[in-house]
XYZ file of C-alpha atoms in Angstrom:
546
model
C 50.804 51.866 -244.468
C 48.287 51.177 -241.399
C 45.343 50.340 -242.803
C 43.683 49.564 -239.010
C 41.681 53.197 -239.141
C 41.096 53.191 -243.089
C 38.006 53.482 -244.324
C 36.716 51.064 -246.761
C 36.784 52.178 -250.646
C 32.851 51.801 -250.640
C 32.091 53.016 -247.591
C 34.424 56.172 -248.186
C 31.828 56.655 -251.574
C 29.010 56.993 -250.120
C 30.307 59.382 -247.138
C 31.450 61.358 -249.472
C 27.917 61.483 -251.825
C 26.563 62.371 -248.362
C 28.782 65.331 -247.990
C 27.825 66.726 -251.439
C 24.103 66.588 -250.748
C 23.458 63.081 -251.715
C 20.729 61.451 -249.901
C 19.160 59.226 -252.188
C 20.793 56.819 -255.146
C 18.799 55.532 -257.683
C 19.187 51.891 -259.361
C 18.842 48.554 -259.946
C 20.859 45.718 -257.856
C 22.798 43.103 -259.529
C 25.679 40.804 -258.251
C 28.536 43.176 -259.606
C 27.144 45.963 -257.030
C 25.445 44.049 -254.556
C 28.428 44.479 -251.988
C 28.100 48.558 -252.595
C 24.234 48.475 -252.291
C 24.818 46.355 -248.521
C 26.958 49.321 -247.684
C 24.526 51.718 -248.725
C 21.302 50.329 -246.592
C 23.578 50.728 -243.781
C 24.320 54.153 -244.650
C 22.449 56.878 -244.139
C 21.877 57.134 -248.013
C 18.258 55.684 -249.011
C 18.261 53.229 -252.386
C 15.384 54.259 -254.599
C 14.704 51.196 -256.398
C 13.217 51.717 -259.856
C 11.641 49.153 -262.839
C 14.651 49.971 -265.443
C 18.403 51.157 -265.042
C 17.476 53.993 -267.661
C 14.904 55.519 -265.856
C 17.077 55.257 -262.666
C 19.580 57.518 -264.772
C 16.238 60.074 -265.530
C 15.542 60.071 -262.244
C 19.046 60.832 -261.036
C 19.405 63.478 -263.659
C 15.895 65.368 -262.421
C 17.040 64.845 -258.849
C 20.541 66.293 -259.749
C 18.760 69.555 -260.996
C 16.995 70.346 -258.004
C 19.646 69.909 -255.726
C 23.405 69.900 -257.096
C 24.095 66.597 -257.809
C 22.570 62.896 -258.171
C 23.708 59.231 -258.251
C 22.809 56.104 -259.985
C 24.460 52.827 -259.342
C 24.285 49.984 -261.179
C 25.435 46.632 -262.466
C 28.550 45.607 -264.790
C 27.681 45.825 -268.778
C 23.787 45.044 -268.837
C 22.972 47.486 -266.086
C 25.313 50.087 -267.024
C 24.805 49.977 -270.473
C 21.199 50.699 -270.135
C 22.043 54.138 -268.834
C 24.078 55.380 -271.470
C 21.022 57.446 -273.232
C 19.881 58.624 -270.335
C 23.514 59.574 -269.325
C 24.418 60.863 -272.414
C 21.200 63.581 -271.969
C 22.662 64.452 -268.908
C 25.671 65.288 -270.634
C 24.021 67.431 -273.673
C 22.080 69.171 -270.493
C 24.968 69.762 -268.003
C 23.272 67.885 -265.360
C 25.794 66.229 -262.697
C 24.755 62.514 -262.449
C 27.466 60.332 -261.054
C 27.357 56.762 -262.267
C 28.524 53.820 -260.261
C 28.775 50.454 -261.811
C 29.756 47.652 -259.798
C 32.370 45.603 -262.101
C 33.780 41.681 -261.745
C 37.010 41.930 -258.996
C 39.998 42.492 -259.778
C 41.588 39.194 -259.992
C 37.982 37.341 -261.675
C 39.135 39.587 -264.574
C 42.714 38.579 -264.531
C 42.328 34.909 -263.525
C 38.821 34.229 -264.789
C 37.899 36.592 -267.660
C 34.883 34.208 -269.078
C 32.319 36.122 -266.792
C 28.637 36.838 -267.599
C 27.395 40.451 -267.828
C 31.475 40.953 -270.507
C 30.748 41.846 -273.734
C 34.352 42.653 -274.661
C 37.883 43.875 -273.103
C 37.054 44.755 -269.408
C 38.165 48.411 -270.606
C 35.515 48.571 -272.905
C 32.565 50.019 -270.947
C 34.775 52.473 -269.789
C 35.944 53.842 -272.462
C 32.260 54.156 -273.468
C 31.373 56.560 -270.694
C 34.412 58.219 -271.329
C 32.774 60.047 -274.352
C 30.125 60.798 -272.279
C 31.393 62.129 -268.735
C 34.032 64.696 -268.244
C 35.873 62.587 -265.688
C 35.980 58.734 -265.697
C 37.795 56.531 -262.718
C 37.981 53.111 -261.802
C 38.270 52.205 -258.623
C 40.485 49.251 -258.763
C 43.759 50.637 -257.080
C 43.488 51.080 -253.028
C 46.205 53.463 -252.763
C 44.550 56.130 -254.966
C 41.057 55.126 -254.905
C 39.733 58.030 -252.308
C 41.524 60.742 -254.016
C 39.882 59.345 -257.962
C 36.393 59.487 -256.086
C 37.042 63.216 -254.315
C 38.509 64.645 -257.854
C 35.346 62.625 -259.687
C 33.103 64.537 -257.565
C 34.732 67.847 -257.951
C 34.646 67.480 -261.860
C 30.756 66.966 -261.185
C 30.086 70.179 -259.427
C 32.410 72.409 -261.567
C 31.652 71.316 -264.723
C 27.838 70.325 -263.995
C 28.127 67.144 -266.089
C 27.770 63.133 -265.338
C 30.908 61.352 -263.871
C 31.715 57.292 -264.384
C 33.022 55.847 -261.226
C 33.545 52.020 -261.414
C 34.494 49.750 -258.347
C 35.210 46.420 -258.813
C 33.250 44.186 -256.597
C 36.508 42.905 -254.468
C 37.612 46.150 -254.037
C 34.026 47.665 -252.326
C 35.144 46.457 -248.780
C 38.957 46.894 -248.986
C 40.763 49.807 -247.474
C 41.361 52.633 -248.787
C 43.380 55.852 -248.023
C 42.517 59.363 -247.570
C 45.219 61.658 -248.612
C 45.143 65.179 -249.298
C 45.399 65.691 -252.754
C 46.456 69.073 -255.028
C 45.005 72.059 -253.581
C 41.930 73.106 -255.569
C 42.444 75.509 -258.955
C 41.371 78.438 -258.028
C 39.224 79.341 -260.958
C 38.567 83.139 -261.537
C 38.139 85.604 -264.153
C 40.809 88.108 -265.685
C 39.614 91.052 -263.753
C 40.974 93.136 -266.808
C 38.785 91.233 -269.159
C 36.036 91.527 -266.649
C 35.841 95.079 -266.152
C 36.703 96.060 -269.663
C 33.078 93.579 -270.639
C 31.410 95.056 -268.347
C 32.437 99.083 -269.442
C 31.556 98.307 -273.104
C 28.358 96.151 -272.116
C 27.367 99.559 -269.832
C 28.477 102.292 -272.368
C 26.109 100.141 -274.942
C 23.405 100.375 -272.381
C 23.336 103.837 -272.048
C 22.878 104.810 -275.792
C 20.267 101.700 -276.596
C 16.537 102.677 -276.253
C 15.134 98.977 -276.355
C 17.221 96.102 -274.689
C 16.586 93.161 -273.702
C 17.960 90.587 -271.687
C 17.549 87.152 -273.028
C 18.415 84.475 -270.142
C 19.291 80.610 -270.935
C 19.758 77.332 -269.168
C 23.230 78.174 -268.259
C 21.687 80.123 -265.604
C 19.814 77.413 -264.435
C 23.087 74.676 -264.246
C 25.131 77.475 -262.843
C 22.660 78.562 -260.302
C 22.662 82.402 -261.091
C 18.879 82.323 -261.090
C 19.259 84.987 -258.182
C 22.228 86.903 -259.636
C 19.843 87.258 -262.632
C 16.770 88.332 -260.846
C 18.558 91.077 -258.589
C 20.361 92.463 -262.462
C 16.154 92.513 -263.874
C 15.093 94.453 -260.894
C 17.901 96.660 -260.690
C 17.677 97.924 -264.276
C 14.155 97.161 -264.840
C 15.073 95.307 -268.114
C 12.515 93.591 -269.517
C 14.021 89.917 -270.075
C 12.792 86.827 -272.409
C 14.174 83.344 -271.617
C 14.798 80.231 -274.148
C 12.790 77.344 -274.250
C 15.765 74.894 -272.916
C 16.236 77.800 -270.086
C 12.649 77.817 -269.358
C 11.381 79.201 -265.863
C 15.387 80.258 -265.592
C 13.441 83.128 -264.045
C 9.769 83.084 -262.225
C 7.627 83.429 -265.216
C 4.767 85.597 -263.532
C 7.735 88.335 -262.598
C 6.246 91.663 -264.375
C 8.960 91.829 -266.204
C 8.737 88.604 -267.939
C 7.897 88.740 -271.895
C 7.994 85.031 -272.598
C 9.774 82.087 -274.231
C 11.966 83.703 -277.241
C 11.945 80.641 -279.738
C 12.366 82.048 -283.458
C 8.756 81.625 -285.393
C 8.004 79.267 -282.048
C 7.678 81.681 -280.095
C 4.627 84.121 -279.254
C 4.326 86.632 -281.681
C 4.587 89.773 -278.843
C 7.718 88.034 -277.562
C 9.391 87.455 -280.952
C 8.626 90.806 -281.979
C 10.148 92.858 -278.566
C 13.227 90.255 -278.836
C 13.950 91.165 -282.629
C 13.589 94.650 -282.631
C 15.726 95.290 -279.442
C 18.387 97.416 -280.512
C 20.796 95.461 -277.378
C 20.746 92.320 -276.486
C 22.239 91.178 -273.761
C 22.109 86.838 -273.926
C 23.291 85.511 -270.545
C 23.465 81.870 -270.830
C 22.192 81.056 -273.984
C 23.086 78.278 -276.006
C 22.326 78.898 -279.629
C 20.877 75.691 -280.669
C 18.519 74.645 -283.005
C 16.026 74.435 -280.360
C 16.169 77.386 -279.064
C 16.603 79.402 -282.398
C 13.363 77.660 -283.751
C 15.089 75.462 -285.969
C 17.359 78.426 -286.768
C 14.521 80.903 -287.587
C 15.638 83.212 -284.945
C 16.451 86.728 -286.596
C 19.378 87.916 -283.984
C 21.947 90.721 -285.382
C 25.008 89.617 -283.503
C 26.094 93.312 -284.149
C 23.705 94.108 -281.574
C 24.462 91.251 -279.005
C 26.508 90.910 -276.126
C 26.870 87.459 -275.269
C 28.169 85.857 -272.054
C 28.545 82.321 -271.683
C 30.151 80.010 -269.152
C 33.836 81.586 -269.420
C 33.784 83.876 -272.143
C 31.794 87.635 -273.120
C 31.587 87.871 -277.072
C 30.478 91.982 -278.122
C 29.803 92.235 -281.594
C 33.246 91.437 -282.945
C 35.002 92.100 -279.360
C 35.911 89.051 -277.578
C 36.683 88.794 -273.808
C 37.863 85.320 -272.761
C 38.475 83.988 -269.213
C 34.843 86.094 -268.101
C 32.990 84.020 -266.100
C 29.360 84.265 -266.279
C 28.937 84.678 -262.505
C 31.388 87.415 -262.386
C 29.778 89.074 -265.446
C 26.506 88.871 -264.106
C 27.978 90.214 -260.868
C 29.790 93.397 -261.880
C 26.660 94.017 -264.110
C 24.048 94.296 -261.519
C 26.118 96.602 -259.161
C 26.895 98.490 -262.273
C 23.296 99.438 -263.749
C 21.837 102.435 -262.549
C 18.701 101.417 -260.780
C 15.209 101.910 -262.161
C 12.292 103.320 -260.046
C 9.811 103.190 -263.514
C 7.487 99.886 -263.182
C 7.957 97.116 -265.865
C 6.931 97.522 -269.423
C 3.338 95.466 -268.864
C 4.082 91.808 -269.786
C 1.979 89.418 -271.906
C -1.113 88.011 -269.375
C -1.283 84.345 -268.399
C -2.683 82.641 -270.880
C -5.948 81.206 -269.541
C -9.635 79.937 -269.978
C -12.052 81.447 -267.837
C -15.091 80.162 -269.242
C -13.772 76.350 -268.793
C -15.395 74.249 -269.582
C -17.529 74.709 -272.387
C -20.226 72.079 -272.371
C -19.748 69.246 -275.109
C -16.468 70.627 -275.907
C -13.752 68.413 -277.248
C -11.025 69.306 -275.754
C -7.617 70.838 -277.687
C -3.978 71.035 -276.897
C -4.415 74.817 -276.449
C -7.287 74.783 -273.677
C -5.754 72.436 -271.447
C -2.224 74.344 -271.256
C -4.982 77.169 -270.374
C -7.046 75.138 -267.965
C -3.707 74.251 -266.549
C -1.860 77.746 -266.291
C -5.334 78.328 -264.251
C -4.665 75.103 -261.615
C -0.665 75.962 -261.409
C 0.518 77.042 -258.070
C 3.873 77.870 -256.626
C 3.715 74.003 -254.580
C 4.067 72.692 -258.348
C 7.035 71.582 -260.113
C 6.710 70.956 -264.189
C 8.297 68.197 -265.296
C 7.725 67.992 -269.382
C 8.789 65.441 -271.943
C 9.227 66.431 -275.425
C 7.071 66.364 -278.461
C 3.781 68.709 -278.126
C 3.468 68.623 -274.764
C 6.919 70.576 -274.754
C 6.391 73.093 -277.973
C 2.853 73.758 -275.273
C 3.893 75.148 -272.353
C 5.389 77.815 -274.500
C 2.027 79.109 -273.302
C 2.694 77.671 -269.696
C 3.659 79.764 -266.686
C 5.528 78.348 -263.599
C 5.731 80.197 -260.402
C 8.561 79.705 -258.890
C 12.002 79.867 -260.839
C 14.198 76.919 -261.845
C 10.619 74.977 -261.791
C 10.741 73.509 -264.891
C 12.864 70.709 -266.006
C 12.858 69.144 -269.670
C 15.464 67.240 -271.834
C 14.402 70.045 -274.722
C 17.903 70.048 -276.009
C 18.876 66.189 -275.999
C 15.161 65.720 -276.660
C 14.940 62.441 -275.146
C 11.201 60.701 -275.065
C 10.810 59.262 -272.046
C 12.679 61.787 -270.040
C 9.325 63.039 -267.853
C 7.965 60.370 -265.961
C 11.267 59.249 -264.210
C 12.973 62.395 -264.018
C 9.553 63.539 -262.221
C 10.494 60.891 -259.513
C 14.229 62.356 -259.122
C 12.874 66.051 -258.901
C 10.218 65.248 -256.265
C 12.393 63.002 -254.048
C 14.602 65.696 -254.254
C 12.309 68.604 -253.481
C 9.715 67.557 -251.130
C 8.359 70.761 -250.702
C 7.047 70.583 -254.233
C 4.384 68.262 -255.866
C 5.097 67.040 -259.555
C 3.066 67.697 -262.540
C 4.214 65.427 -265.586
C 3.779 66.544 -268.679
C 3.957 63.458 -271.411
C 2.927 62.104 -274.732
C 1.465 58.670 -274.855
C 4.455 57.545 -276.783
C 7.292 58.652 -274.353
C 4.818 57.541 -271.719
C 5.270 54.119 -273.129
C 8.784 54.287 -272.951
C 8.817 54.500 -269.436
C 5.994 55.239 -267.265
C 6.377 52.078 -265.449
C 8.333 54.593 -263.168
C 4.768 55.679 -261.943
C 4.854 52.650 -260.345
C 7.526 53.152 -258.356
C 5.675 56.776 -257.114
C 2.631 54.540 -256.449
C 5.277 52.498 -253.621
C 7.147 54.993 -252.202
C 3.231 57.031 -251.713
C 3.967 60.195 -253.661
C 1.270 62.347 -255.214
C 2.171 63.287 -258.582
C -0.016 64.204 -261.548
C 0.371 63.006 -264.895
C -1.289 64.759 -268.047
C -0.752 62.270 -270.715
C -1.471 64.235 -274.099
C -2.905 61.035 -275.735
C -3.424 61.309 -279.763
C -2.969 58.185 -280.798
C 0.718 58.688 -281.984
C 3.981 59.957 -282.201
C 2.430 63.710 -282.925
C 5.966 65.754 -283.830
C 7.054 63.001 -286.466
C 3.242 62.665 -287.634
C 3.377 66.742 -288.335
C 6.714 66.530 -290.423
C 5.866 63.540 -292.520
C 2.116 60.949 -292.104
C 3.045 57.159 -292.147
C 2.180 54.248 -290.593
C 5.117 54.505 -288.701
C 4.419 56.887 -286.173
C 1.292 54.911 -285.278
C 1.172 52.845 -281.774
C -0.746 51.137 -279.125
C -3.481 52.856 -277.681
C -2.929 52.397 -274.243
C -6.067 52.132 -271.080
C -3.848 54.720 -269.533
C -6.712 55.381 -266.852
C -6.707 51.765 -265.871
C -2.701 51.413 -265.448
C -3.849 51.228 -261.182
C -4.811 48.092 -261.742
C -1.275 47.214 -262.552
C 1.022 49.448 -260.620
C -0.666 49.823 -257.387
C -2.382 52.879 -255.637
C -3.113 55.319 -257.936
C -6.036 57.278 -259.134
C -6.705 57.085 -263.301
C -9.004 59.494 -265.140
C -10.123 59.495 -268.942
C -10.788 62.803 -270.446
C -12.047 63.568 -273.879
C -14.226 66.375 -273.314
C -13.566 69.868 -271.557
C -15.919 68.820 -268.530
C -14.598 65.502 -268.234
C -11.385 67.150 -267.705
C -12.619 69.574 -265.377
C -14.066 67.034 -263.217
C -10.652 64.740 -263.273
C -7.951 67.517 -262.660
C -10.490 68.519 -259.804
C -10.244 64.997 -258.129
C -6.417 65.099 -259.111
C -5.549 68.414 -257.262
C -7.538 66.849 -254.416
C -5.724 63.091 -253.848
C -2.496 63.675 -251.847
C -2.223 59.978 -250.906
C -1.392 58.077 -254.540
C -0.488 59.316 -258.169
C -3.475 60.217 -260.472
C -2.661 60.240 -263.990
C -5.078 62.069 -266.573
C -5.833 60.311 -269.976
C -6.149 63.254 -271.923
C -8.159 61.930 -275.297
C -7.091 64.551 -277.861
C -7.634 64.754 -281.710
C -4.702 63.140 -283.868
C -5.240 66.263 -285.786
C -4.693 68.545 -282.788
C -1.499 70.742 -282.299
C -0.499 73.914 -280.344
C 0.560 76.581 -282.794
C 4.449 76.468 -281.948
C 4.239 72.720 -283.050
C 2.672 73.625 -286.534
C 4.838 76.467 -287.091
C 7.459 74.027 -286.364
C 5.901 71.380 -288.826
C 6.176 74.014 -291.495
C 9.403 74.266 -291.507
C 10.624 71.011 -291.051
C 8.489 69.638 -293.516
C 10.230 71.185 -295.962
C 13.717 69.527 -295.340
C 12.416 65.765 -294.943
């Protein structure tokens, strides 16, 4: 073969990253990647360097939302193995992170296999991320090595979930050999199936005097946000979304109802959702987060559910459907509505904030904040309170709202926040956190604080790990309590508040909204006590299975 016109293996990478809408890779150098990382800075891919590899995997996996796919690279063993939780949410979330871990070269392993950084067989940290990727490569053959990256990278994009490319260090600068591979699978639905889904789905329709559409985060990771807004304003169905498919649709449309979340969830949402006599769930995952812990009261007689490649009607099953097509045929098939939505629940708010000498409560400052939201803003929530909260919060824009509420990983916000704003510049970041997950990992603010982005941070400081504290008190869920507003001293530019009181929060989320030049984070003082009413509903129940 000529290899005088080949592109290297590396080199080949990151050109191709760049052709699926890569521009940035997050990580952490070490001397297994080093040779990759060299390529990169002389690429026009930008290295976002961050404090840990796992919150270079967050912020991959945010960045990955908001624009199709993200990259992390990384060391052999220590740096690779660091990412596994954070790739492993990714995963659970269908979020398309492609990991690359430099490795030792091909002949250290087979001459010199004593090497720092080993922990085992060489095969070993493969086969790791092979339970956690749908496609898994190593890059250590020259012949084959562009064709493993291109099919790596399709797996990525049509399944929506992580991918584990590794590239021995020897091997970054070799040679390698485009070929045209397989032509693509054509992957379609059974237009039999389809049409037959849709007929029964529109013949239910007609004789049902209350539906509902209930929309989940498959819409999000499949991007059929629009699909799903043209079929609402077509039929002028009123439509409820889960809490892991959260802003799957702009949650000030009129005919928004809320987040549908079992005894979660509002009581006007829960109610409309159960009584429906037709539902149609597009997307949905049935979870336990998103059935409340499984206090959801859904008569599957009355569903029609369409997932990722199947439609499911009452006992009727229609497999090979995808939910694009579905969603598709449906909205050309409704009749369309001129009636105006059924009136939606208001924005929850707080127009007389603040009250002077108020303390202030989990509930008022999702109000305050519902108040300061505007369409520049994308949410960015960790779990615990702060999540079961913005039940009550309302996004602009859709797809603005990104959370690990499935995986429910702590420590998910902060870095994912830097992914999603690197990402999107044309949106500002509002991180929602609890002082424990902030712990985890907010070091990333520092690495906003370099790079000059604005972002606010609302830590919901009580003192603890709140969720555990509600299901069962111990010492256990007690930890540091952290100078939060002071952490510029230590990670560079960035503005800190303290805020125990309504005004005192008034006056720093003013000052907040105001700095465009550094982070400001928010020490939000609340009582231990303190809860939103989804999180003690939630308590309730869960109490009673510890």
């Amino acid at each position: 073969m000529n290899t005088q016109n080949a592109e290297s293996i590396g080199q080949y990478l990151l050109d191709r990253l760049y052709a699926h809408g890569v521009r940035e890779i997050f990580g952490v150098p070490g001397d297994y990647i080093l040779g990759f990382y060299d390529q990169m800075v002389h690429s026009p891919i930008r290295h976002i360097g961050t404090t840990r590899e796992d919150t270079a995997a967050f912020a991959a996996d945010g960045y990955a939302r908001c624009s199709g796919l993200g990259a992390v690279a990384v060391t052999y063993g220590v740096g690779a193995l660091n990412t596994v939780n954070a790739v492993a949410g990714a995963y659970a979330e269908s979020s398309p992170v492609v990991v690359i871990s430099g490795a030792p070269g091909v002949d250290e392993q087979r001459n010199d296999p004593l090497l720092h950084h080993r922990f085992g067989p060489f095969t070993f940290q493969r086969e790791i991320f092979e339970r956690i990727t749908c496609a898994c490569v190593v890059l250590n053959d020259p012949v084959i090595a562009c064709r493993q990256i291109d099919q790596a990278l399709a797996a990525a994009r049509h399944y929506s979930k992580p991918v584990y490319i590794e590239i021995p260090r020897d091997r970054v600068r070799v040679p390698g050999y485009s070929m045209p591979g397989p032509a693509p699978e054509v992957c379609g639905s059974d237009e039999t199936a389809l049409a037959e889904a849709v007929a029964e789905t529109m013949e239910l329709g007609e004789k049902s005097r209350s539906p509902i559409i209930v929309a989940g985060v498959e819409i999000h990771r499949r991007g059929l946000q629009g699909v799903l807004v043209d079929l609402v304003n077509r039929s002028g169905l009123p439509v409820a979304a889960t809490l892991t498919g959260k802003s799957v649709i702009a949650e000030r449309h009129p005919a928004y109802l809320g987040i549908y979340e079992g005894t979660m969830s509002a009581e006007y949402t829960r109610y409309l959702v159960e009584q429906a006599d037709l539902l149609l769930m597009l997307g949905v995952t049935l979870n336990d987060v998103d059935t409340g812990i499984y206090t959801a009261k859904l008569d599957p007689q009355r569903m029609v559910r369409a997932a990722q490649d199947e439609v499911v009607i009452s006992s009727h099953r229609y497999p090979r459907v995808l939910l694009k097509d579905f969603l598709q045929a449906l909205a050309k098939s409704v009749p369309v509505r001129t009636e105006k939505f059924v009136a939606a629940p208001g924005t929850v708010t707080a127009a007389d904030f603040p009250l002077p000498d108020r303390a202030i409560t989990t509930a008022r400052l999702v109000s305050r904040l519902n108040q300061a939201l505007s369409p520049e803003f994308i949410v960015v929530c960790d779990v615990g309170d702060c999540l079961f909260a913005t039940i009550d919060l309302q996004v602009h824009e859709q797809s603005e709202f990104l959370s690990s509420a499935f995986y429910t990983s702590m420590g998910f916000a902060v870095p994912a926040a830097l992914g999603a704003q690197i990402a999107r510049r044309d949106r500002r970041a509002l991180i929602l956190v609890g002082d424990g997950a902030f712990q985890m990992t907010g070091t990333e603010l520092a690495t906003f604080a370099r790079l000059g982005l604005d972002p606010i941070v609302v830590v919901f400081n009580n003192r603890g790990y709140s969720t555990e504290r509600f299901i069962l008190e111990g010492p256990f869920n007690d930890i540091g309590d952290w100078r939060f507003d002071r952490l510029g001293e230590v990670f560079g530019p960035l503005q800190g508040y303290s805020a125990g009181t309504e005004a005192a929060f008034e006056a720093a989320l003013t000052a907040a909204l105001a700095n465009r030049s550094s982070p400001s984070i928010i020490d939000v003082r609340l009582d231990p006590a303190d809860a939103s009413a989804a999180m003690q509903r939630l308590a309730a129940h869960l109490h009673s299975r510890v």
